[in-house]
Amino acid sequence: MSSKPIQVELPTGEVIWARATVDGPSNVASNPLQHLDLDDLRRTVRGVSGTLRGAVDDLVPDEVQVEFGLELALKSGKLVSMLAEAGATATVKVALTWKRVPVPTAVPDVELVAIDE
């Protein structure tokens, strides 16, 4: 697989340059402007996020931070998103945070006494 800079039209109509992996003998020159499929991108992000959330749900953290990279690829002439690879494996960072809630201490019973002056 090779990597090439291509022009990508975002759903907003803006055109950006992106580096995309070309899978197979796709001819990028025949279609110089690729369109980013927002539904494909949404499915990729939701799929990865949902899977990771399901993996930590029973741990009941107060906060979950997930970081992962997406890579653009031309597959059969269509621009798709996929989990980015670092070496031979995809990189995903997950941080779980639990916040300690202070246990309320017992308040001693206090008797109020009126003082006459």
CSV table of C-alpha atoms in Angstrom, one decimal:
chain,number,residue,atom,x,y,z
A,1,MET,CA,0.0,0.0,0.0
A,2,SER,CA,1.2,3.5,-0.8
A,3,SER,CA,0.3,6.8,0.6
A,4,LYS,CA,-0.6,9.9,-1.5
A,5,PRO,CA,-1.7,13.5,-0.8
A,6,ILE,CA,-5.3,14.0,-2.1
A,7,GLN,CA,-7.9,16.7,-2.1
A,8,VAL,CA,-10.9,15.8,0.1
A,9,GLU,CA,-14.2,17.6,0.0
A,10,LEU,CA,-15.7,17.8,3.5
A,11,PRO,CA,-19.5,17.6,4.0
A,12,THR,CA,-19.5,21.4,4.5
A,13,GLY,CA,-18.1,21.9,1.0
A,14,GLU,CA,-14.7,22.9,2.2
A,15,VAL,CA,-11.8,21.2,0.3
A,16,ILE,CA,-8.7,20.1,2.3
A,17,TRP,CA,-5.5,18.2,1.5
A,18,ALA,CA,-5.1,14.8,3.3
A,19,ARG,CA,-2.7,12.0,3.1
A,20,ALA,CA,-4.6,8.7,2.3
A,21,THR,CA,-3.4,5.2,1.9
A,22,VAL,CA,-4.2,3.8,-1.5
A,23,ASP,CA,-5.2,0.1,-1.4
A,24,GLY,CA,-4.8,-1.6,-4.7
A,25,PRO,CA,-4.4,-0.1,-8.2
A,26,SER,CA,-6.9,2.7,-7.7
A,27,ASN,CA,-6.1,5.6,-10.0
A,28,VAL,CA,-6.3,8.8,-7.9
A,29,ALA,CA,-5.6,11.0,-10.9
A,30,SER,CA,-8.9,10.0,-12.6
A,31,ASN,CA,-10.9,11.4,-9.7
A,32,PRO,CA,-8.7,14.1,-8.1
A,33,LEU,CA,-11.4,15.3,-5.7
A,34,GLN,CA,-12.5,12.7,-3.2
A,35,HIS,CA,-15.6,13.1,-1.0
A,36,LEU,CA,-15.4,12.3,2.8
A,37,ASP,CA,-18.4,10.1,3.6
A,38,LEU,CA,-19.6,11.5,7.0
A,39,ASP,CA,-21.7,8.3,7.6
A,40,ASP,CA,-18.6,6.1,7.2
A,41,LEU,CA,-16.6,8.3,9.5
A,42,ARG,CA,-19.5,8.3,12.1
A,43,ARG,CA,-19.7,4.5,11.9
A,44,THR,CA,-16.0,4.2,12.5
A,45,VAL,CA,-15.9,6.6,15.5
A,46,ARG,CA,-19.1,5.2,17.1
A,47,GLY,CA,-18.0,1.6,16.6
A,48,VAL,CA,-14.6,2.1,18.3
A,49,SER,CA,-16.1,4.3,21.0
A,50,GLY,CA,-19.0,1.9,21.8
A,51,THR,CA,-16.7,-1.1,21.9
A,52,LEU,CA,-14.3,0.6,24.3
A,53,ARG,CA,-17.2,1.9,26.5
A,54,GLY,CA,-18.7,-1.6,26.7
A,55,ALA,CA,-15.3,-2.9,27.8
A,56,VAL,CA,-15.1,-0.5,30.8
A,57,ASP,CA,-18.8,0.0,31.7
A,58,ASP,CA,-18.8,-2.5,34.6
A,59,LEU,CA,-15.8,-0.7,36.2
A,60,VAL,CA,-18.0,2.4,36.7
A,61,PRO,CA,-15.4,5.1,36.3
A,62,ASP,CA,-16.3,8.7,36.9
A,63,GLU,CA,-14.5,9.7,33.7
A,64,VAL,CA,-13.4,7.8,30.5
A,65,GLN,CA,-11.0,9.4,28.1
A,66,VAL,CA,-10.4,7.7,24.8
A,67,GLU,CA,-7.9,8.7,22.1
A,68,PHE,CA,-7.4,7.0,18.8
A,69,GLY,CA,-6.3,7.9,15.4
A,70,LEU,CA,-8.2,7.5,12.1
A,71,GLU,CA,-6.6,7.0,8.8
A,72,LEU,CA,-8.1,7.8,5.4
A,73,ALA,CA,-7.8,5.2,2.7
A,74,LEU,CA,-8.8,4.8,-0.9
A,75,LYS,CA,-10.4,1.4,-1.3
A,76,SER,CA,-11.7,0.6,-4.7
A,77,GLY,CA,-11.7,4.3,-5.6
A,78,LYS,CA,-13.8,5.3,-2.5
A,79,LEU,CA,-12.4,7.3,0.4
A,80,VAL,CA,-13.0,5.5,3.7
A,81,SER,CA,-11.8,5.9,7.3
A,82,MET,CA,-10.2,3.2,9.4
A,83,LEU,CA,-8.4,2.9,12.7
A,84,ALA,CA,-4.9,4.2,12.2
A,85,GLU,CA,-2.0,1.8,12.6
A,86,ALA,CA,1.3,2.4,14.3
A,87,GLY,CA,3.5,-0.3,13.1
A,88,ALA,CA,1.5,-3.5,12.9
A,89,THR,CA,-1.1,-2.6,15.5
A,90,ALA,CA,-3.7,0.1,16.0
A,91,THR,CA,-3.0,2.6,18.7
A,92,VAL,CA,-5.8,3.3,21.3
A,93,LYS,CA,-5.3,5.2,24.6
A,94,VAL,CA,-7.8,4.8,27.3
A,95,ALA,CA,-7.8,6.6,30.7
A,96,LEU,CA,-10.2,5.8,33.5
A,97,THR,CA,-10.7,8.2,36.4
A,98,TRP,CA,-12.4,7.6,39.7
A,99,LYS,CA,-13.0,10.5,42.0
A,100,ARG,CA,-13.2,9.9,45.7
A,101,VAL,CA,-16.3,11.3,47.3
A,102,PRO,CA,-15.6,12.3,50.9
A,103,VAL,CA,-17.6,10.4,53.4
A,104,PRO,CA,-19.7,12.8,55.5
A,105,THR,CA,-18.7,12.8,59.2
A,106,ALA,CA,-21.3,12.6,61.9
A,107,VAL,CA,-22.3,15.9,63.3
A,108,PRO,CA,-22.6,15.8,67.1
A,109,ASP,CA,-25.9,16.7,68.6
A,110,VAL,CA,-25.8,20.2,69.9
A,111,GLU,CA,-28.3,21.6,72.3
A,112,LEU,CA,-28.9,25.3,71.9
A,113,VAL,CA,-29.4,27.3,75.1
A,114,ALA,CA,-30.9,30.8,75.1
A,115,ILE,CA,-29.0,33.3,77.2
A,116,ASP,CA,-31.1,36.1,78.9
A,117,GLU,CA,-29.3,39.3,79.3
